[in-house]
XYZ file of C-alpha atoms in Angstrom:
556
model
C 0.468 -4.058 -6.838
C 3.052 -3.100 -4.309
C 6.653 -2.719 -5.212
C 9.378 -4.912 -3.824
C 11.836 -2.882 -1.642
C 15.418 -2.673 -2.748
C 17.993 -4.441 -0.560
C 21.681 -3.860 -0.691
C 24.446 -6.386 -0.642
C 27.893 -7.692 -1.497
C 31.366 -6.198 -2.440
C 32.926 -3.844 -4.781
C 35.107 -6.291 -6.536
C 32.334 -7.401 -8.976
C 32.702 -4.232 -11.018
C 35.985 -5.250 -12.497
C 34.821 -8.713 -13.103
C 31.693 -7.159 -14.846
C 33.722 -5.477 -17.359
C 36.106 -8.388 -17.900
C 33.019 -10.649 -18.419
C 31.505 -8.200 -20.877
C 34.728 -8.054 -22.982
C 37.062 -5.522 -21.131
C 35.065 -2.557 -22.211
C 37.226 0.103 -20.630
C 40.201 -0.633 -22.792
C 38.802 1.528 -25.391
C 37.108 3.979 -23.113
C 39.196 6.933 -23.889
C 38.648 8.354 -27.242
C 40.641 11.144 -28.941
C 39.387 14.605 -28.112
C 38.326 15.077 -31.726
C 36.958 11.757 -32.219
C 33.322 12.847 -32.178
C 33.650 16.162 -33.966
C 30.709 16.637 -36.181
C 31.096 16.916 -39.997
C 28.908 19.714 -41.181
C 29.273 18.364 -44.811
C 26.753 15.641 -43.955
C 23.249 16.839 -44.380
C 21.835 13.873 -42.403
C 23.079 11.023 -40.376
C 23.499 7.343 -41.425
C 23.205 6.049 -38.014
C 21.611 7.146 -34.645
C 22.834 5.739 -31.277
C 20.313 6.271 -28.588
C 21.491 6.051 -24.907
C 19.114 6.177 -22.056
C 20.683 6.351 -18.585
C 17.792 5.478 -16.023
C 17.626 8.096 -13.073
C 20.129 10.533 -14.560
C 19.237 14.169 -13.876
C 20.358 17.127 -15.789
C 21.936 18.365 -12.557
C 23.935 15.077 -12.246
C 25.309 15.527 -15.703
C 26.230 19.215 -15.056
C 27.760 18.193 -11.699
C 29.810 15.575 -13.402
C 31.009 17.601 -16.359
C 32.019 20.487 -14.127
C 34.341 18.188 -12.136
C 35.460 16.230 -15.233
C 35.851 18.592 -18.116
C 37.881 16.116 -20.060
C 35.349 13.297 -19.708
C 33.550 11.488 -22.472
C 30.274 13.033 -21.293
C 31.844 16.464 -21.439
C 33.060 15.814 -24.981
C 29.782 14.496 -26.054
C 27.982 17.490 -24.709
C 30.624 19.930 -26.028
C 30.557 18.495 -29.521
C 26.812 18.839 -30.067
C 23.670 20.403 -28.812
C 22.787 20.045 -24.970
C 19.331 20.887 -23.880
C 19.421 21.970 -20.371
C 15.614 22.094 -19.586
C 14.395 18.702 -20.937
C 11.627 16.794 -19.274
C 10.499 13.194 -19.653
C 6.928 11.860 -19.486
C 4.283 11.920 -16.712
C 4.129 9.280 -15.175
C 8.132 9.174 -15.177
C 8.142 5.481 -15.360
C 10.496 3.347 -17.660
C 7.883 2.211 -20.082
C 6.054 5.525 -20.734
C 9.565 7.271 -20.805
C 11.054 4.841 -23.295
C 7.857 4.520 -25.422
C 7.743 8.338 -25.511
C 11.348 8.602 -26.766
C 10.682 6.282 -29.564
C 7.003 7.200 -30.506
C 6.834 10.963 -29.802
C 3.807 10.394 -27.781
C 2.633 10.598 -24.163
C 0.574 8.056 -22.156
C -2.741 9.502 -23.291
C -1.787 8.837 -26.828
C 0.320 5.640 -26.617
C -1.909 3.987 -23.962
C 1.138 3.085 -21.891
C 0.957 4.523 -18.426
C 3.402 2.337 -16.594
C 5.201 -0.986 -16.558
C 2.277 -2.528 -14.705
C -1.209 -1.157 -15.285
C -4.847 -2.163 -15.715
C -7.263 -2.203 -18.691
C -10.960 -2.469 -18.177
C -11.504 -3.633 -21.759
C -9.302 -6.735 -21.597
C -9.656 -10.128 -20.095
C -7.504 -11.620 -17.426
C -4.412 -13.695 -18.386
C -5.363 -17.284 -18.856
C -8.892 -16.771 -20.078
C -9.890 -19.346 -22.571
C -13.740 -19.031 -22.619
C -14.229 -15.326 -23.689
C -18.054 -15.193 -24.315
C -19.556 -13.429 -21.255
C -16.354 -13.298 -19.414
C -15.893 -10.408 -17.067
C -13.707 -7.713 -18.284
C -10.842 -5.995 -16.496
C -7.132 -7.201 -16.585
C -3.784 -6.403 -15.342
C -1.268 -5.511 -18.147
C 2.099 -6.575 -16.788
C 5.281 -5.477 -18.727
C 7.666 -6.607 -16.236
C 9.850 -9.693 -15.721
C 6.598 -11.610 -14.815
C 6.012 -12.170 -18.676
C 9.263 -14.183 -19.086
C 9.163 -17.824 -19.593
C 11.517 -18.020 -16.599
C 11.981 -14.766 -14.820
C 14.681 -16.170 -12.540
C 17.076 -16.804 -15.512
C 19.150 -13.947 -17.079
C 18.152 -15.300 -20.568
C 14.478 -15.115 -19.584
C 14.076 -18.885 -20.160
C 15.761 -19.571 -23.422
C 17.917 -22.148 -21.747
C 21.336 -21.166 -22.537
C 24.216 -23.131 -21.035
C 27.207 -21.408 -19.376
C 25.247 -18.319 -18.174
C 26.191 -15.558 -17.376
C 29.059 -15.591 -19.790
C 27.019 -16.946 -22.646
C 24.385 -14.262 -22.356
C 25.403 -12.651 -25.732
C 24.071 -15.749 -27.399
C 20.657 -14.747 -26.392
C 18.127 -14.616 -29.081
C 17.302 -11.109 -30.768
C 13.598 -12.330 -30.942
C 12.610 -11.198 -27.452
C 8.815 -11.892 -28.024
C 9.743 -15.664 -28.265
C 10.756 -15.670 -24.598
C 7.315 -14.308 -23.421
C 4.901 -16.852 -21.805
C 1.523 -16.109 -23.665
C -0.271 -17.556 -20.693
C 0.741 -14.508 -18.659
C -0.613 -12.047 -21.125
C -3.925 -10.273 -21.043
C -6.502 -11.681 -23.571
C -8.174 -9.655 -26.186
C -11.902 -10.233 -26.015
C -12.327 -9.697 -29.790
C -10.081 -12.526 -30.833
C -9.877 -14.460 -27.515
C -6.036 -14.722 -27.826
C -3.337 -13.236 -25.657
C -2.400 -9.626 -26.463
C 1.423 -9.236 -26.795
C 3.056 -5.878 -25.733
C 3.588 -4.757 -29.182
C -0.118 -5.047 -29.985
C -0.942 -3.208 -26.848
C 0.903 -0.153 -27.980
C -1.730 2.219 -29.869
C 0.957 3.970 -32.039
C 3.867 3.104 -34.314
C 7.594 3.456 -33.367
C 10.717 4.932 -34.894
C 11.817 1.315 -35.490
C 8.533 0.746 -37.482
C 9.312 3.647 -39.752
C 12.987 2.774 -40.127
C 12.187 -0.825 -41.092
C 9.734 0.312 -43.756
C 12.361 2.511 -45.239
C 14.667 -0.562 -45.487
C 16.986 0.424 -42.614
C 18.508 -2.019 -39.934
C 17.297 -1.711 -36.393
C 18.493 -2.982 -32.995
C 17.843 -2.197 -29.294
C 18.851 -3.486 -25.932
C 16.822 -3.224 -22.727
C 16.086 -4.903 -19.462
C 13.016 -7.172 -19.940
C 11.801 -9.047 -23.031
C 8.520 -7.086 -22.466
C 10.479 -4.238 -24.327
C 9.377 -5.920 -27.444
C 6.604 -3.391 -27.121
C 9.015 -1.139 -28.962
C 8.526 -3.322 -32.135
C 5.250 -1.364 -32.623
C 1.996 -2.586 -33.707
C 3.380 -4.586 -36.660
C 5.463 -6.583 -34.272
C 8.749 -6.442 -36.381
C 10.131 -3.057 -35.960
C 13.385 -4.290 -34.111
C 15.385 -6.726 -36.032
C 17.704 -7.396 -33.112
C 16.356 -6.961 -29.590
C 18.729 -8.014 -26.704
C 16.799 -8.066 -23.490
C 18.567 -10.011 -20.738
C 16.425 -10.228 -17.597
C 17.552 -7.586 -15.037
C 15.246 -8.947 -12.268
C 16.591 -12.562 -12.531
C 18.895 -14.168 -10.047
C 22.236 -12.514 -10.222
C 24.580 -15.379 -10.922
C 27.570 -15.242 -8.424
C 25.538 -13.368 -5.814
C 23.349 -14.655 -2.871
C 20.188 -16.476 -3.665
C 17.170 -14.125 -3.877
C 19.320 -11.298 -5.135
C 18.617 -9.986 -8.546
C 20.934 -7.675 -10.665
C 19.507 -4.597 -9.127
C 20.190 -5.414 -5.514
C 23.912 -5.025 -5.621
C 25.347 -2.135 -7.586
C 28.367 -4.079 -8.858
C 25.975 -6.634 -10.224
C 24.053 -3.855 -12.058
C 27.314 -2.692 -13.713
C 28.054 -6.223 -14.709
C 24.649 -6.557 -16.167
C 24.863 -3.172 -18.033
C 28.224 -4.410 -19.291
C 26.656 -7.116 -21.228
C 24.455 -4.506 -23.113
C 27.412 -2.370 -23.696
C 29.294 -5.222 -25.378
C 26.225 -5.883 -27.567
C 26.209 -2.284 -28.718
C 30.005 -2.305 -29.418
C 29.300 -5.439 -31.621
C 26.574 -3.714 -33.429
C 28.926 -0.645 -34.073
C 31.382 -3.125 -35.524
C 28.643 -4.313 -38.025
C 27.684 -7.608 -36.285
C 24.477 -8.543 -34.541
C 24.437 -8.245 -30.845
C 26.180 -11.647 -30.164
C 28.856 -10.917 -32.868
C 27.752 -14.098 -34.673
C 26.672 -12.634 -37.925
C 27.931 -9.593 -39.887
C 24.698 -7.682 -40.745
C 25.911 -4.037 -40.954
C 25.766 -1.282 -38.340
C 22.107 -0.475 -37.471
C 20.572 2.835 -38.572
C 18.763 3.200 -35.271
C 20.121 1.223 -32.240
C 21.039 1.852 -28.535
C 20.445 0.741 -24.915
C 19.593 1.808 -21.492
C 21.762 1.808 -18.428
C 20.525 0.729 -15.018
C 23.523 1.280 -12.671
C 22.902 4.877 -11.939
C 19.435 4.137 -10.964
C 20.255 1.523 -8.563
C 23.086 3.728 -7.027
C 20.427 6.331 -6.396
C 17.858 3.766 -4.740
C 20.365 1.523 -2.588
C 21.174 2.992 0.822
C 24.499 1.350 0.420
C 26.215 -1.198 -1.725
C 29.888 -2.503 -2.183
C 31.012 -0.545 0.867
C 29.784 2.722 -0.500
C 26.949 5.016 0.564
C 24.091 5.314 -2.012
C 21.952 8.328 -3.124
C 22.846 11.933 -2.475
C 24.938 13.476 0.222
C 22.883 16.697 0.290
C 20.434 18.177 -2.199
C 21.751 17.454 -5.674
C 25.181 16.284 -4.581
C 25.950 12.681 -5.551
C 27.173 10.465 -2.836
C 30.223 8.103 -3.320
C 28.256 5.166 -4.892
C 26.458 7.502 -7.396
C 29.589 9.333 -8.232
C 31.327 5.930 -9.074
C 28.425 4.999 -11.386
C 28.685 8.415 -13.208
C 32.263 7.430 -13.831
C 31.162 3.971 -15.001
C 28.608 5.398 -17.550
C 31.198 8.043 -18.771
C 33.693 5.134 -19.377
C 31.046 3.172 -21.346
C 30.149 6.352 -23.413
C 33.887 6.750 -24.140
C 34.072 3.279 -25.401
C 31.182 3.841 -27.761
C 32.835 7.071 -29.057
C 36.068 5.367 -29.395
C 34.548 2.423 -31.367
C 32.667 4.746 -33.687
C 36.064 6.533 -34.408
C 37.755 3.210 -34.890
C 35.108 2.049 -37.434
C 35.173 5.402 -39.294
C 31.551 6.017 -38.204
C 31.944 9.062 -35.989
C 31.188 11.553 -38.976
C 28.060 9.692 -39.826
C 26.605 8.864 -36.492
C 24.540 10.981 -34.185
C 24.656 10.086 -30.487
C 21.592 10.982 -28.420
C 21.886 10.676 -24.676
C 18.917 11.098 -22.237
C 17.003 9.187 -19.488
C 13.829 7.511 -19.486
C 13.224 9.084 -15.947
C 14.858 10.807 -13.041
C 14.684 9.811 -9.479
C 13.188 11.404 -6.449
C 14.079 12.837 -3.950
C 17.583 14.153 -4.556
C 17.397 15.808 -1.152
C 17.899 12.869 1.419
C 16.374 15.003 4.224
C 13.098 15.210 2.359
C 12.612 11.484 2.201
C 9.366 10.111 3.723
C 8.496 6.395 3.299
C 4.906 5.576 3.644
C 3.239 2.168 3.622
C 0.873 2.314 0.769
C -0.431 -1.213 1.544
C -1.967 0.057 4.760
C -3.475 3.108 2.984
C -5.156 1.075 0.354
C -6.368 -1.590 2.886
C -8.023 1.140 4.857
C -9.614 2.551 1.659
C -11.173 -0.917 0.843
C -12.342 -1.417 4.401
C -13.929 2.155 4.411
C -15.724 1.365 1.066
C -17.063 -1.972 2.322
C -18.301 -0.344 5.463
C -20.178 2.344 3.603
C -21.409 -0.210 0.973
C -22.485 -3.418 2.775
C -22.027 -6.350 0.511
C -19.401 -4.649 -1.771
C -16.082 -6.067 -2.658
C -12.673 -4.314 -2.766
C -12.795 -0.928 -4.374
C -9.255 -0.975 -5.664
C -8.712 -3.177 -8.670
C -5.075 -2.336 -9.244
C -2.679 0.035 -7.822
C 0.934 1.267 -8.725
C 2.496 3.412 -6.093
C 6.288 4.450 -6.237
C 6.502 8.248 -5.823
C 3.162 8.621 -7.639
C -0.200 6.977 -6.997
C -2.091 5.355 -9.842
C -5.202 3.528 -8.944
C -7.802 1.665 -11.080
C -11.299 0.985 -9.369
C -13.770 -1.758 -9.627
C -16.413 1.000 -9.489
C -15.558 3.927 -11.969
C -18.460 6.011 -11.115
C -18.028 9.604 -9.922
C -19.302 8.683 -6.428
C -16.497 6.012 -6.104
C -13.668 8.150 -7.366
C -14.941 11.236 -5.008
C -15.054 8.591 -2.142
C -11.524 7.488 -2.833
C -10.123 11.173 -3.194
C -11.861 12.324 0.055
C -10.662 9.143 1.893
C -6.908 9.346 0.856
C -6.618 13.080 1.413
C -7.894 12.592 4.819
C -5.225 10.181 6.042
C -2.503 11.109 8.253
C 0.005 8.771 10.024
C 3.626 8.003 10.593
C 6.090 6.948 8.007
C 9.816 6.918 8.321
C 12.712 9.178 7.164
C 16.114 8.628 5.615
C 17.576 7.420 8.926
C 14.562 5.010 9.503
C 13.144 7.001 12.336
C 9.487 7.934 12.767
C 8.246 10.731 10.405
C 4.598 12.035 10.228
C 2.659 12.481 7.068
C -0.590 14.112 6.098
C -3.071 13.754 3.242
C -1.910 10.240 2.484
C 1.471 11.838 1.260
C -0.222 13.501 -1.542
C -0.041 17.064 -2.847
C -2.626 16.634 -5.575
C -5.004 13.833 -6.372
C -6.799 13.875 -9.737
C -9.977 11.734 -9.674
C -12.231 10.417 -12.406
C -12.658 12.900 -15.269
C -9.989 15.132 -13.847
C -7.517 12.242 -14.199
C -8.443 11.608 -17.803
C -8.083 15.234 -18.692
C -4.736 15.361 -16.922
C -3.610 12.749 -19.378
C -5.528 14.225 -22.370
C -7.448 11.011 -22.559
C -11.117 10.492 -22.956
C -13.043 10.188 -19.584
C -13.871 6.445 -19.181
C -10.941 5.282 -21.477
C -10.192 1.752 -20.518
C -6.599 2.319 -19.732
C -6.431 5.682 -17.949
C -6.097 5.508 -14.107
C -9.224 6.422 -12.145
C -7.062 8.511 -9.848
C -3.623 9.880 -10.285
C -1.758 11.180 -7.269
C 1.157 13.531 -7.143
C 2.946 13.142 -3.967
C 4.306 15.696 -1.540
C 8.007 16.129 -2.389
C 10.231 13.281 -0.841
C 7.454 10.756 -0.356
C 8.036 7.227 -1.506
C 5.466 4.556 -1.070
C 7.120 1.401 0.400
C 6.515 -0.867 3.346
C 10.116 -1.102 4.239
C 13.053 1.227 5.222
C 15.565 0.256 2.624
C 14.482 2.235 -0.470
C 15.857 5.957 -0.499
C 14.349 7.143 -3.933
C 11.872 6.131 -6.640
C 10.440 7.465 -9.793
C 6.948 7.515 -11.513
C 5.905 10.905 -10.332
C 5.786 14.534 -11.526
C 8.262 16.409 -9.367
C 11.278 17.991 -10.967
C 13.538 15.323 -9.541
C 11.350 12.660 -11.685
C 11.238 14.772 -14.814
C 14.324 16.932 -15.384
C 16.620 14.677 -17.385
C 19.597 15.438 -19.737
C 19.322 15.553 -23.381
C 22.292 15.709 -25.799
C 22.267 15.323 -29.524
C 25.858 15.052 -30.813
C 27.628 14.183 -34.034
C 26.567 14.010 -37.667
C 24.122 16.740 -38.848
C 24.432 18.723 -35.616
C 26.306 21.921 -34.753
C 28.988 21.870 -32.143
C 28.991 23.348 -28.658
C 25.363 24.531 -28.668
C 23.377 24.970 -25.273
C 19.569 25.355 -25.634
C 17.736 26.716 -22.637
C 14.250 26.548 -23.747
C 11.899 23.825 -22.418
C 11.922 20.650 -24.590
C 10.395 17.187 -24.088
C 11.961 13.733 -24.533
C 9.132 12.756 -26.773
C 10.794 15.151 -29.258
C 13.554 12.621 -29.669
C 11.506 10.354 -31.832
C 10.800 12.813 -34.694
C 14.350 14.232 -34.325
C 15.723 10.677 -34.953
C 13.705 10.395 -38.153
C 14.835 13.930 -39.334
C 18.424 13.160 -38.735
C 18.135 10.067 -40.936
C 16.291 11.864 -43.735
C 12.881 10.306 -42.945
C 9.530 11.930 -42.582
C 8.746 12.548 -38.892
C 5.065 12.818 -39.802
C 5.257 9.013 -40.389
C 4.858 8.573 -36.646
C 1.200 8.423 -35.444
C 1.826 10.090 -32.066
C 3.694 12.996 -33.828
C 0.589 13.739 -35.932
C -1.866 13.229 -32.986
C 0.214 15.441 -30.636
C 1.947 17.695 -33.172
C 5.266 16.796 -31.601
C 8.081 18.944 -32.818
C 11.569 17.933 -33.695
C 14.180 19.238 -31.342
C 15.816 22.581 -32.335
C 19.168 21.862 -33.814
C 20.699 25.359 -33.918
């Protein structure tokens, strides 16, 4: 699978329209300075609000707070515990990153390596005659699972979109097209994302304890967070981010223009505000404020990836220095965080709610001069051709590939000879890519720094060699390498560089001390057991916590 390039477009005026469409969110964006002061009298929280800001680095947060000491983000960090050396999962993709935060496990345990992977034990989507069928199937957790991936409501058929999007169902699984799912050979039935997950989630545990749960994310495939029981999240609001952006040129989804991404994020912000007020995401039924709820933001990520949008230059001006588009989006996220804090205060929930802010992944490179774009399609075509030349009559060697700023390969031949062949071939490749300005830039070793093959790859992920899900090869790129066939993408994620992994982590509010900075290394997988601890639940109820011995975050 080759990633589609990101293409910029359009004007800055949509940002204001975004917030108006989402309910004038910034009207309450400035909370009183003491609005989120923790109450030490509470031994535990009654609510945990989890916020994930895709692409946000700890360095971005520090840069912003230094320049905006009175901002909502500064207040959030100052009124709780800030972990300055937190790292997300490897691969640093959205699905393993989010699954890690809500299970306590890494990919070798959860079985979730990326948003689009391969499983040698499953049957391809659409298989109806399973006896004797050849195994090996793509496991796609992207917009491709939607009943209608071009529609913001994923195919529900709402009238009046985009303004009516808050009427979207909270039963995201009902909007998945089962014909697009891989098939379980044991039952010969489609395998939904929640059944693909090997371990339970925070939502599972909370539901069993009789607590209310809600979440908002970018694809209906995030119903994976329901956990194996399939019912962990009572209200899952998942408008499709890769659908046609309404009011924008044909062929442009909500990530292709940064103002559109802000508008899209605004709908999820309004859903969370409704939930803080004690309603479901669409403000239709009063159900009570969830015990565990939250959302992810996408606008910072697109501001890092787009060369320009809405008249502003994207990415970083220099190493770790946000450019104007990214700086604007940090302002946007700060305003929305401020709106949440203000609403919690208004509803008298600030003293019983803990807010956790982190990111599923970072983005690389943060140094624009380091960018080297390499066409991965040409590399893999060359690999297949070389394999066929050395093995007359053989088919393609690559069964599935995911290459962003890492390389994950699944092969049709999983033998040591085949994985060694692949490793030797790729590390022997040199050629010409292009840099930040689009001019030619040479590369060596296929753009790779390290390439784990076969049993090495399994050991890297603490998986059993031959596991049906583990990649046959996992490549860590040289710093700055992004695999893409075009010249429009200036950053990506998925790899194992500091820019991919070093994300912010703040735990602030009920049951936390105030103004604490923790410099020891922590992992975002520690968020899951910490949520349960904050709610007074047993963190050992999480399968992955027991398997990996995941500790709660130090709150001191």
